[in-house]
Short mmCIF file of C-alpha atoms in Angstrom, two decimals:
data_model
loop_
_atom_site.label_atom_id
_atom_site.label_comp_id
_atom_site.label_asym_id
_atom_site.label_seq_id
_atom_site.Cartn_x
_atom_site.Cartn_y
_atom_site.Cartn_z
CA UNK A 10 -0.07 0.06 0.02
CA UNK A 11 1.22 3.66 -0.68
CA UNK A 12 1.93 5.34 2.37
CA UNK A 13 0.88 9.16 1.01
CA UNK A 14 2.55 10.27 4.81
CA UNK A 15 6.01 9.06 3.32
CA UNK A 16 6.17 10.76 0.08
CA UNK A 17 5.01 14.10 1.38
CA UNK A 18 7.71 13.87 4.11
CA UNK A 19 10.37 12.72 2.03
CA UNK A 20 8.98 15.91 -0.33
CA UNK A 21 9.01 18.40 2.85
CA UNK A 22 5.40 18.76 2.24
CA UNK A 23 4.12 17.11 5.38
CA UNK A 24 0.67 18.54 6.30
CA UNK A 25 0.67 20.51 2.72
CA UNK A 26 -2.94 20.58 1.57
CA UNK A 27 -2.16 21.94 -2.13
CA UNK A 28 0.22 22.87 -4.02
CA UNK A 29 0.68 26.32 -2.88
CA UNK A 30 1.42 24.98 0.92
CA UNK A 31 3.92 22.72 -0.65
CA UNK A 32 5.96 24.94 -2.45
CA UNK A 33 5.75 27.55 0.48
CA UNK A 34 7.03 24.66 2.90
CA UNK A 35 9.69 24.32 0.36
CA UNK A 36 10.57 27.99 0.29
CA UNK A 37 10.85 27.55 4.18
CA UNK A 38 12.95 24.51 4.25
CA UNK A 39 15.41 26.46 1.58
CA UNK A 40 15.78 29.61 3.57
CA UNK A 41 16.07 27.76 6.71
CA UNK A 42 18.90 25.40 5.44
CA UNK A 43 20.58 28.45 3.89
CA UNK A 44 19.63 31.05 6.61
CA UNK A 45 23.38 31.00 8.16
CA UNK A 46 25.29 31.45 5.26
CA UNK A 47 25.03 35.09 4.28
CA UNK A 48 27.36 37.05 5.85
CA UNK A 49 24.27 39.48 7.24
CA UNK A 50 22.76 36.88 9.44
CA UNK A 51 24.01 37.49 12.99
CA UNK A 52 23.04 35.44 16.36
CA UNK A 53 21.42 38.23 18.51
CA UNK A 54 19.33 38.15 21.69
CA UNK A 55 15.29 39.19 21.36
CA UNK A 56 14.25 40.05 24.84
CA UNK A 57 17.25 38.16 26.56
CA UNK A 58 16.48 34.95 24.00
CA UNK A 59 18.94 34.17 21.46
CA UNK A 60 17.56 33.86 17.67
CA UNK A 61 19.13 34.03 14.09
CA UNK A 62 18.30 37.18 12.46
CA UNK A 63 19.44 38.39 8.97
CA UNK A 64 20.09 42.21 9.82
CA UNK A 65 20.36 44.42 6.30
CA UNK A 66 21.99 48.04 6.12
CA UNK A 67 19.63 50.74 5.12
CA UNK A 68 20.47 54.48 4.31
CA UNK A 69 20.61 55.34 8.29
CA UNK A 70 23.46 53.63 9.86
CA UNK A 71 21.31 53.77 13.12
CA UNK A 72 18.50 51.87 11.36
CA UNK A 73 18.49 48.13 10.01
CA UNK A 74 16.08 45.72 8.38
CA UNK A 75 15.84 42.89 10.18
CA UNK A 76 14.30 39.12 8.97
CA UNK A 77 13.92 36.22 11.04
CA UNK A 78 14.13 32.19 10.20
CA UNK A 79 11.09 30.68 9.09
CA UNK A 80 8.75 29.49 11.51
CA UNK A 81 10.33 32.14 14.10
CA UNK A 82 9.12 35.91 14.46
CA UNK A 83 9.61 38.92 16.14
CA UNK A 84 7.00 41.72 17.65
CA UNK A 85 7.51 45.40 17.87
CA UNK A 86 8.43 46.98 20.47
CA UNK A 87 11.37 44.06 21.55
CA UNK A 88 14.41 44.99 22.31
CA UNK A 89 17.20 43.11 20.31
CA UNK A 90 20.99 43.15 21.59
CA UNK A 91 23.28 42.77 18.84
CA UNK A 92 27.00 44.37 17.97
CA UNK A 93 27.38 45.00 21.67
CA UNK A 94 24.60 47.66 22.06
CA UNK A 95 20.85 47.69 22.29
CA UNK A 96 18.05 48.28 19.55
CA UNK A 97 14.28 48.52 19.49
CA UNK A 98 12.22 46.73 17.16
CA UNK A 99 9.98 49.58 15.63
CA UNK A 100 7.73 48.22 12.67
CA UNK A 101 6.88 44.74 11.71
CA UNK A 102 5.41 43.80 8.52
CA UNK A 103 2.14 41.90 9.31
CA UNK A 104 2.85 39.53 5.80
CA UNK A 105 5.11 37.10 7.93
CA UNK A 106 3.79 33.65 5.78
CA UNK A 107 7.04 32.73 5.30
CA UNK A 108 9.71 35.02 7.19
CA UNK A 109 9.11 37.87 9.67
CA UNK A 110 10.82 41.19 8.68
CA UNK A 111 11.03 44.82 10.17
CA UNK A 112 12.95 47.59 11.18
CA UNK A 113 15.07 48.21 14.48
CA UNK A 114 16.29 51.49 15.54
CA UNK A 115 19.68 51.63 17.57
CA UNK A 116 18.66 52.78 21.26
CA UNK A 117 19.70 56.16 22.28
CA UNK A 118 19.24 55.96 25.70
CA UNK A 119 18.52 53.89 29.26
CA UNK A 120 15.87 55.30 30.99
CA UNK A 121 15.15 55.03 34.81
CA UNK A 122 12.31 56.05 36.33
CA UNK A 123 10.42 54.76 39.54
CA UNK A 124 6.75 53.34 39.73
CA UNK A 125 4.31 54.37 42.32
CA UNK A 126 5.77 51.97 44.54
CA UNK A 127 9.12 53.29 44.46
CA UNK A 128 10.70 50.26 42.64
CA UNK A 129 13.15 51.67 39.86
CA UNK A 130 12.01 50.82 36.20
CA UNK A 131 14.50 51.08 33.46
CA UNK A 132 14.24 50.61 29.80
CA UNK A 133 16.14 51.33 26.66
CA UNK A 134 14.63 53.43 24.24
CA UNK A 135 15.39 55.59 21.14
CA UNK A 136 15.14 59.38 21.18
CA UNK A 137 14.92 61.58 18.65
CA UNK A 138 14.50 65.36 18.27
CA UNK A 139 11.03 66.58 18.49
CA UNK A 140 11.31 70.25 18.67
CA UNK A 141 9.63 70.54 15.76
CA UNK A 142 6.53 69.33 17.08
CA UNK A 143 3.81 70.47 19.85
CA UNK A 144 4.67 69.44 23.27
CA UNK A 145 1.01 68.77 23.82
CA UNK A 146 0.72 71.24 26.36
CA UNK A 147 1.21 75.00 25.27
CA UNK A 148 -0.69 75.18 22.21
CA UNK A 149 0.12 76.69 18.96
CA UNK A 150 3.86 77.34 19.79
CA UNK A 151 4.89 79.88 17.41
CA UNK A 152 8.31 80.01 18.51
CA UNK A 153 10.35 76.49 19.28
CA UNK A 154 13.32 76.62 21.29
CA UNK A 155 15.75 74.15 20.05
CA UNK A 156 16.63 70.68 21.30
CA UNK A 157 14.24 71.80 24.16
CA UNK A 158 11.77 68.52 23.60
CA UNK A 159 12.66 64.79 22.50
CA UNK A 160 10.40 61.79 21.06
CA UNK A 161 11.11 58.42 22.95
CA UNK A 162 10.05 55.44 21.61
CA UNK A 163 9.84 52.77 24.54
CA UNK A 164 8.35 49.13 24.23
CA UNK A 165 4.80 49.12 25.11
CA UNK A 166 4.48 47.13 28.22
CA UNK A 167 2.87 47.49 31.61
CA UNK A 168 5.22 49.66 33.05
CA UNK A 169 5.60 52.01 30.18
CA UNK A 170 1.84 52.44 28.93
CA UNK A 171 0.73 54.34 32.24
CA UNK A 172 3.37 57.03 32.11
CA UNK A 173 1.53 60.41 33.56
CA UNK A 174 3.58 63.37 33.06
CA UNK A 175 6.90 61.46 34.55
CA UNK A 176 9.87 63.09 35.35
CA UNK A 177 12.90 61.47 33.75
CA UNK A 178 16.94 62.03 33.20
CA UNK A 179 17.11 61.34 29.23
CA UNK A 180 20.93 61.10 29.11
CA UNK A 181 22.08 59.32 32.02
CA UNK A 182 25.71 59.61 31.19
CA UNK A 183 26.12 63.40 32.24
CA UNK A 184 26.59 62.80 36.14
CA UNK A 185 27.03 66.22 37.07
CA UNK A 186 23.40 68.03 37.38
CA UNK A 187 21.88 66.43 34.38
CA UNK A 188 18.71 68.22 32.78
CA UNK A 189 15.18 66.68 33.37
CA UNK A 190 12.56 66.33 30.51
CA UNK A 191 9.24 65.76 31.42
CA UNK A 192 6.62 63.33 29.83
CA UNK A 193 4.08 66.12 28.15
CA UNK A 194 2.45 64.37 25.44
CA UNK A 195 1.64 60.44 24.79
CA UNK A 196 0.78 58.95 21.79
CA UNK A 197 -0.33 55.83 22.25
CA UNK A 198 -2.73 55.93 19.17
CA UNK A 199 -0.98 56.30 15.92
CA UNK A 200 1.20 53.20 16.67
CA UNK A 201 -0.93 51.08 18.58
CA UNK A 202 -0.81 47.45 16.76
CA UNK A 203 -1.77 45.88 20.57
CA UNK A 204 1.82 45.15 21.05
CA UNK A 205 4.27 47.53 20.00
CA UNK A 206 5.96 50.73 20.68
CA UNK A 207 4.93 53.72 23.12
CA UNK A 208 5.72 57.62 21.32
CA UNK A 209 6.01 59.74 24.21
CA UNK A 210 7.12 63.71 23.81
CA UNK A 211 9.25 64.66 26.47
CA UNK A 212 10.18 68.47 27.45
CA UNK A 213 12.60 70.15 28.89
CA UNK A 214 12.16 70.65 32.56
CA UNK A 215 13.10 72.43 35.90
CA UNK A 216 15.80 70.52 37.53
CA UNK A 217 14.73 69.82 41.22
CA UNK A 218 17.73 69.91 43.25
CA UNK A 219 15.88 68.27 46.83
CA UNK A 220 14.22 65.59 45.04
CA UNK A 221 16.17 64.44 41.54
CA UNK A 222 18.72 62.19 43.21
CA UNK A 223 21.65 60.00 42.27
CA UNK A 224 20.95 56.44 43.20
CA UNK A 225 23.35 53.57 43.09
CA UNK A 226 21.60 50.02 41.63
CA UNK A 227 22.26 46.47 42.23
CA UNK A 228 24.85 46.25 39.68
CA UNK A 229 26.99 49.07 41.03
CA UNK A 230 25.90 51.74 38.25
CA UNK A 231 24.80 55.02 39.27
CA UNK A 232 21.72 56.68 37.45
CA UNK A 233 19.77 59.55 37.94
CA UNK A 234 16.27 59.83 39.25
CA UNK A 235 14.15 62.39 39.40
CA UNK A 236 11.31 62.87 41.87
CA UNK A 237 13.18 59.84 43.79
CA UNK A 238 11.11 58.35 46.72
CA UNK A 239 11.94 55.92 49.08
CA UNK A 240 10.63 52.48 48.16
CA UNK A 241 7.53 51.84 50.50
CA UNK A 242 7.41 47.74 49.97
CA UNK A 243 10.02 45.43 50.21
CA UNK A 244 10.51 43.58 47.12
CA UNK A 245 12.51 40.04 48.85
CA UNK A 246 10.71 36.94 48.31
CA UNK A 247 8.71 35.61 50.90
CA UNK A 248 8.67 32.11 51.93
CA UNK A 249 6.94 30.17 49.87
CA UNK A 250 4.19 27.51 50.85
CA UNK A 251 3.26 24.19 50.11
CA UNK A 252 -0.62 24.11 48.91
CA UNK A 253 -2.17 22.53 52.10
CA UNK A 254 -4.96 24.13 54.38
CA UNK A 255 -2.34 25.59 56.96
CA UNK A 256 -1.17 28.70 54.84
CA UNK A 257 0.53 31.12 56.59
CA UNK A 258 -1.63 34.38 56.41
CA UNK A 259 0.87 36.60 57.71
CA UNK A 260 -0.49 40.54 56.64
CA UNK A 261 1.15 41.65 53.79
CA UNK A 262 2.62 39.02 51.86
CA UNK A 263 2.40 37.00 48.67
CA UNK A 264 2.10 33.17 48.47
CA UNK A 265 2.29 30.44 45.69
CA UNK A 266 0.08 27.08 46.30
CA UNK A 267 1.31 24.22 44.56
CA UNK A 268 0.86 20.21 44.47
CA UNK A 269 4.35 19.83 42.90
CA UNK A 270 7.92 21.64 42.46
CA UNK A 271 8.25 19.25 39.36
CA UNK A 272 7.23 19.67 35.77
CA UNK A 273 7.38 16.35 33.71
CA UNK A 274 8.81 16.96 29.81
CA UNK A 275 5.45 15.77 28.11
CA UNK A 276 3.61 15.41 30.94
CA UNK A 277 0.40 16.88 32.44
CA UNK A 278 0.35 20.79 32.99
CA UNK A 279 1.26 21.72 36.68
CA UNK A 280 -0.78 24.24 38.44
CA UNK A 281 0.00 27.17 40.49
CA UNK A 282 -1.83 29.66 42.42
CA UNK A 283 -0.82 32.35 43.68
CA UNK A 284 -2.50 34.99 46.13
CA UNK A 285 -1.64 37.95 48.41
CA UNK A 286 -2.98 39.09 52.14
CA UNK A 287 -3.05 42.71 52.57
CA UNK A 288 -1.84 44.61 55.35
CA UNK A 289 -4.72 43.26 57.66
CA UNK A 290 -4.17 39.34 56.43
CA UNK A 291 -7.28 39.16 54.42
CA UNK A 292 -6.81 37.46 50.75
CA UNK A 293 -7.04 40.17 48.16
CA UNK A 294 -8.91 40.16 44.93
CA UNK A 295 -6.11 41.60 43.11
CA UNK A 296 -4.77 39.69 39.98
CA UNK A 297 -1.05 39.54 40.40
CA UNK A 298 1.66 38.75 37.64
CA UNK A 299 3.97 36.01 36.71
CA UNK A 300 7.54 35.94 36.27
CA UNK A 301 9.54 32.84 34.73
CA UNK A 302 13.27 33.63 34.91
CA UNK A 303 15.38 30.75 32.87
CA UNK A 304 17.24 30.83 29.48
CA UNK A 305 14.64 28.79 28.08
CA UNK A 306 11.43 30.50 28.35
CA UNK A 307 10.43 30.01 24.44
CA UNK A 308 10.12 26.29 25.71
CA UNK A 309 8.12 26.86 28.66
CA UNK A 310 4.40 26.66 28.01
CA UNK A 311 2.04 28.61 30.69
CA UNK A 312 -1.80 29.03 30.58
CA UNK A 313 -2.69 31.97 33.06
CA UNK A 314 -6.00 32.67 34.23
CA UNK A 315 -6.19 35.18 36.80
CA UNK A 316 -3.89 33.90 39.67
CA UNK A 317 -3.64 30.60 38.51
CA UNK A 318 -0.80 29.34 36.03
CA UNK A 319 -0.41 26.44 34.53
CA UNK A 320 2.84 25.22 33.49
CA UNK A 321 3.91 22.06 30.95
CA UNK A 322 6.94 21.17 28.93
CA UNK A 323 6.43 20.04 25.50
CA UNK A 324 7.91 16.58 24.68
CA UNK A 325 9.91 18.20 21.72
CA UNK A 326 12.49 19.48 24.74
CA UNK A 327 14.15 16.52 25.99
CA UNK A 328 17.20 18.20 26.78
CA UNK A 329 15.84 20.54 29.30
CA UNK A 330 15.78 17.28 32.03
CA UNK A 331 16.78 18.42 35.16
CA UNK A 332 16.95 22.01 34.23
CA UNK A 333 15.54 24.58 36.81
CA UNK A 334 13.47 27.82 36.44
CA UNK A 335 12.04 30.58 38.75
CA UNK A 336 8.33 31.17 39.43
CA UNK A 337 7.72 34.21 40.82
CA UNK A 338 4.32 35.76 41.70
CA UNK A 339 3.96 39.78 42.08
CA UNK A 340 1.26 41.71 43.61
CA UNK A 341 1.62 44.56 41.14
CA UNK A 342 -0.23 47.28 43.60
CA UNK A 343 1.74 46.32 46.60
CA UNK A 344 4.72 45.13 44.94
CA UNK A 345 5.31 41.96 46.95
CA UNK A 346 6.42 38.91 45.34
CA UNK A 347 7.49 35.40 46.41
CA UNK A 348 8.99 32.40 44.14
CA UNK A 349 9.62 29.23 43.78
CA UNK A 350 12.42 27.21 42.06
CA UNK A 351 10.61 24.10 39.91
CA UNK A 352 12.91 21.59 38.26
CA UNK A 353 12.07 19.55 34.97
CA UNK A 354 12.48 16.05 34.81
CA UNK A 355 11.07 13.56 32.05
CA UNK A 356 8.37 11.90 32.40
CA UNK B 21 23.12 13.30 16.66
CA UNK B 22 23.69 9.12 16.57
CA UNK B 23 20.93 7.26 14.97
CA UNK B 24 19.67 5.65 17.89
CA UNK B 25 18.56 8.98 19.07
CA UNK B 26 15.49 8.22 18.22
CA UNK B 27 14.90 5.29 20.60
CA UNK B 28 15.00 8.06 23.22
CA UNK B 29 12.97 9.63 21.52
CA UNK B 30 10.08 7.72 20.44
CA UNK B 31 9.88 6.24 24.30
CA UNK B 32 9.72 9.85 25.38
CA UNK B 33 7.20 11.10 22.99
CA UNK B 34 4.89 7.37 23.30
CA UNK B 35 4.85 7.91 27.14
CA UNK B 36 3.71 11.07 26.74
CA UNK B 37 1.13 10.35 24.12
CA UNK B 38 -0.30 7.83 26.87
CA UNK B 39 -0.05 9.77 29.54
CA UNK B 40 -2.32 12.30 27.72
CA UNK B 41 -5.13 9.98 26.83
CA UNK B 42 -8.18 10.19 29.36
CA UNK B 43 -9.30 7.11 28.82
CA UNK B 44 -5.80 5.35 29.51
CA UNK B 45 -5.56 7.27 32.78
CA UNK B 46 -9.20 6.32 33.92
CA UNK B 47 -8.26 2.68 33.25
CA UNK B 48 -4.90 2.49 35.37
CA UNK B 49 -6.00 4.87 38.27
CA UNK B 50 -9.36 4.84 38.41
CA UNK B 51 -12.13 7.61 38.18
CA UNK B 52 -10.79 9.77 40.84
CA UNK B 53 -7.17 10.35 40.06
CA UNK B 54 -5.82 13.51 41.19
CA UNK B 55 -4.90 15.14 37.36
CA UNK B 56 -2.22 17.51 39.27
CA UNK B 57 -0.29 14.44 40.81
CA UNK B 58 -1.07 11.98 37.41
CA UNK B 59 2.62 11.85 36.13
CA UNK B 60 3.84 10.43 39.09
CA UNK B 61 0.90 8.31 39.74
CA UNK B 62 1.63 6.72 36.32
CA UNK B 63 5.17 6.21 37.21
CA UNK B 64 4.02 3.27 39.08
CA UNK B 65 1.78 1.74 36.14
CA UNK B 66 3.48 2.60 33.09
CA UNK B 67 7.10 1.77 32.51
CA UNK B 68 9.86 2.02 29.36
CA UNK B 69 11.21 -0.99 29.56
CA UNK B 70 9.72 -4.76 30.43
CA UNK B 71 8.73 -4.09 33.69
CA UNK B 72 7.78 -7.52 35.67
CA UNK B 73 6.07 -6.95 38.89
CA UNK B 74 7.32 -8.53 41.95
CA UNK B 75 5.21 -9.63 45.03
CA UNK B 76 2.45 -6.97 44.90
CA UNK B 77 0.23 -5.67 47.67
CA UNK B 78 -2.26 -4.15 45.11
CA UNK B 79 -3.56 -5.56 41.87
CA UNK B 80 -2.17 -3.14 39.36
CA UNK B 81 -2.38 -2.82 35.68
CA UNK B 82 0.76 -2.37 33.51
CA UNK B 83 1.83 -0.75 29.93
CA UNK B 84 5.43 -1.83 29.38
CA UNK B 85 6.82 -0.92 26.15
CA UNK B 86 10.23 -0.63 24.18
CA UNK B 87 12.18 -0.04 20.97
CA UNK B 88 13.88 -2.30 18.63
CA UNK B 89 15.73 -1.40 15.43
CA UNK B 90 15.35 -4.32 13.96
CA UNK B 91 16.61 -3.96 10.50
CA UNK B 92 18.86 -1.06 8.93
CA UNK B 93 18.18 -1.66 5.23
CA UNK B 94 20.38 1.23 4.06
CA UNK B 95 22.31 4.12 4.87
CA UNK B 96 19.38 6.42 5.11
CA UNK B 97 16.69 4.64 6.45
CA UNK B 98 16.12 2.33 9.87
CA UNK B 99 13.28 0.37 10.78
CA UNK B 100 11.87 1.15 13.90
CA UNK B 101 9.68 -1.00 15.97
CA UNK B 102 7.76 0.00 19.41
CA UNK B 103 6.63 -3.53 21.49
CA UNK B 104 4.20 -2.57 24.09
CA UNK B 105 2.68 -5.17 26.84
CA UNK B 106 -0.34 -4.48 28.37
CA UNK B 107 -1.43 -6.84 30.83
CA UNK B 108 -3.41 -6.98 34.39
CA UNK B 109 -3.80 -8.77 37.42
CA UNK B 110 -6.53 -11.16 36.59
CA UNK B 111 -8.55 -10.25 39.61
CA UNK B 112 -8.99 -6.96 37.67
CA UNK B 113 -9.26 -8.16 34.37
CA UNK B 114 -13.06 -7.40 34.45
CA UNK B 115 -13.62 -3.92 32.94
CA UNK B 116 -16.38 -2.11 31.51
CA UNK B 117 -16.35 1.74 30.34
CA UNK B 118 -18.83 3.44 27.41
CA UNK B 119 -17.10 2.75 23.91
CA UNK B 120 -14.76 -0.18 24.41
CA UNK B 121 -15.77 -3.93 24.72
CA UNK B 122 -13.58 -6.43 25.93
CA UNK B 123 -11.82 -7.17 29.06
CA UNK B 124 -9.55 -4.68 30.68
CA UNK B 125 -6.27 -5.82 28.34
CA UNK B 126 -8.57 -5.71 25.51
CA UNK B 127 -9.60 -1.89 26.35
CA UNK B 128 -6.28 -0.78 27.40
CA UNK B 129 -5.03 -2.44 23.81
CA UNK B 130 -7.79 -0.20 22.10
CA UNK B 131 -7.09 2.62 24.04
CA UNK B 132 -3.43 2.41 23.21
CA UNK B 133 -4.17 1.82 19.33
CA UNK B 134 -6.29 5.00 19.64
CA UNK B 135 -3.82 7.30 21.18
CA UNK B 136 -1.09 5.86 18.59
CA UNK B 137 -3.93 6.53 15.86
CA UNK B 138 -4.57 10.24 17.08
CA UNK B 139 -0.83 11.12 17.05
CA UNK B 140 0.20 13.59 14.51
CA UNK B 141 2.15 11.56 11.90
CA UNK B 142 5.48 13.79 12.27
CA UNK B 143 5.40 12.24 15.69
CA UNK B 144 6.96 8.89 15.20
CA UNK B 145 8.90 8.25 11.59
CA UNK B 146 8.12 8.77 8.24
CA UNK B 147 4.34 8.30 7.55
CA UNK B 148 3.13 6.91 10.92
CA UNK B 149 3.38 3.68 13.39
CA UNK B 150 1.57 0.94 11.49
CA UNK B 151 -0.04 -2.30 13.64
CA UNK B 152 1.92 -5.17 12.87
CA UNK B 153 1.20 -8.23 15.43
CA UNK B 154 -0.88 -8.73 18.26
CA UNK B 155 -0.41 -11.82 20.81
CA UNK B 156 -1.10 -12.74 23.86
CA UNK B 157 0.85 -12.34 26.88
CA UNK B 158 1.13 -14.08 30.60
CA UNK B 159 3.36 -12.98 33.40
CA UNK B 160 3.85 -15.86 36.00
CA UNK B 161 0.46 -17.59 37.04
CA UNK B 162 -1.51 -13.97 38.01
CA UNK B 163 -0.98 -11.52 35.49
CA UNK B 164 -2.14 -11.57 31.55
CA UNK B 165 -2.03 -9.53 28.60
CA UNK B 166 -1.22 -8.73 25.28
CA UNK B 167 1.94 -7.90 23.39
CA UNK B 168 1.23 -5.53 20.24
CA UNK B 169 4.15 -4.44 18.03
CA UNK B 170 3.98 -1.42 15.82
CA UNK B 171 6.64 -0.61 12.70
CA UNK B 172 7.41 2.40 10.89
CA UNK B 173 10.29 3.41 8.99
CA UNK B 174 12.72 6.93 10.14
CA UNK B 175 15.25 8.38 8.62
CA UNK B 176 18.94 7.03 9.75
CA UNK B 177 20.54 9.69 10.99
CA UNK B 178 19.01 13.83 11.51
#
C-alpha cells in the first residue's frame, strides 16, 4: 500500500493541502537550510532569548531591516541585543507567512524612573529630536526653542503604558547636574498595534535639586532618578508555602500554592495559584503578575487565568531534563513578591 | 546526533501520548485520580522497559514498552519497532467503559491504539506507526495481557 505521508515527508510537504502550501514549505525549508550562509546573518538576543536574524543595512546607520528564520518571529517593541548594543524593533510587516520582517532602531538612551511603589524601572529607548512638534501642553507654539523636546520610543508594556507627566533624565551619562525632561504628550494611538511601542514627547523641565537623586543600583551603576521616593514596600521574596490549608496568612505577603515543584517533559500541566494577603491579613482579590526566569522561557508553555498559572513542557524538549527555572508571583499594587524554584524532569 | 537518538525520543513521545489519554489514565488509575499528580501516579503503571512486577499488595494494570531497531536496510533508513506489553492482574480483568468492548487488557490495548492513531504523523518516523501484530502475553500465574507491535521507518540520522 502506498503511504502518502511517506512521500509528502520526503518532499518536505508534510501537512500540505495544496500545491501553494507545498511550495511555501519548500521555500521555508530552503531558507532555513541556507539561513546562516549570508554574511548578514547574525545571532542576537531578542528580549534576552537567542535568535538568528538577517540584519540588512539601510541608508541610515542607526536603522536596520531585519528578517527572522522561517517559523520564527518577533514583534515591535522587543529589544534586540546585537553588536554590543541595544536596538528596538519599531516596525513589523504583518505579512509573515514565510518569514517575519521589520525594522529596528539603535537605542540612544537607557531610561530610569520609579513606579508608585518606589521600584526602579529601566527601559532601553530610542530618542529623537522633536522640537518641531507640539509638546502637547502649550498649544500653538509659534517659536520653538531648539532641542528642548524629544520623541522617545519605548517598548509598550505595563511599565510604560500608564506613564503620566513622569520626569526623567534622558541622558544619564551626564553625571553632574543632568537636565530633566517631563513627559508632556503621550501618543499611544498612531502606532498602536496591540503590542508594540509607546511614543512619548518629553519636554525640557526645571531641575529639582531636592527631589532629583543620584542612585546606585544593584549592579553598582549610578543613575539619576527624578522625583525620587524611598521604596515603601520590600521586594524580597517571602517564604513560599506548599498548597495545604495551613497557609501562613501573615499580613502583606504573597503565597504560591502548588502540589509539586516538578514539571515533567511531555507530562500534564502543573498548576500554581498565587495569592496576596493585604496589610490586614485578608486575602486580596488583586490579579498578580507571573514572571518566569530561565534561559529557555520560549520552551515553557504557560496558560494564565487570573492568579492561576498552568505550566507544561512539550515532549519536544528532552534537553531540558534536570533544568530548573524560577517562578515568581508579584502583587502589582503592593510590589510584594514570592518565588519558587521548579525542576524539570523526564516523564 | 546518533542514529539511536530516536530510541529515547520515541519512548519519551509515546509515554507522553499515554499520559495525555484520559481513557488510559482512568483505566489505570480509576475514576478519581488527582489530575495534578497524574504523572507521578502513572510512574507506577507505565514503564519504558519490560517491567515484571514482584509480589504485589495491590492488583494493578501495567503498560510496558520498548523500542527495537530490527533492520537497517541502507545508509538512509532504519526500521523501528515499538513493542507494547499490556497486562493486568487477573482479579482486575473485568472492565466496562462506554466505547470499549472486552476485558481490561482488551480495552487498554484499544485505547493505546487510539492514542497512537490520533498522534500527528510527524511524531513517529516517516508516515505513521503501523500495527504489525498482536499476541497474548502472560506474566507468572497472576498477570495476563497482550503484546502489540508497531513498526515504521525513519531516517537513519537527523
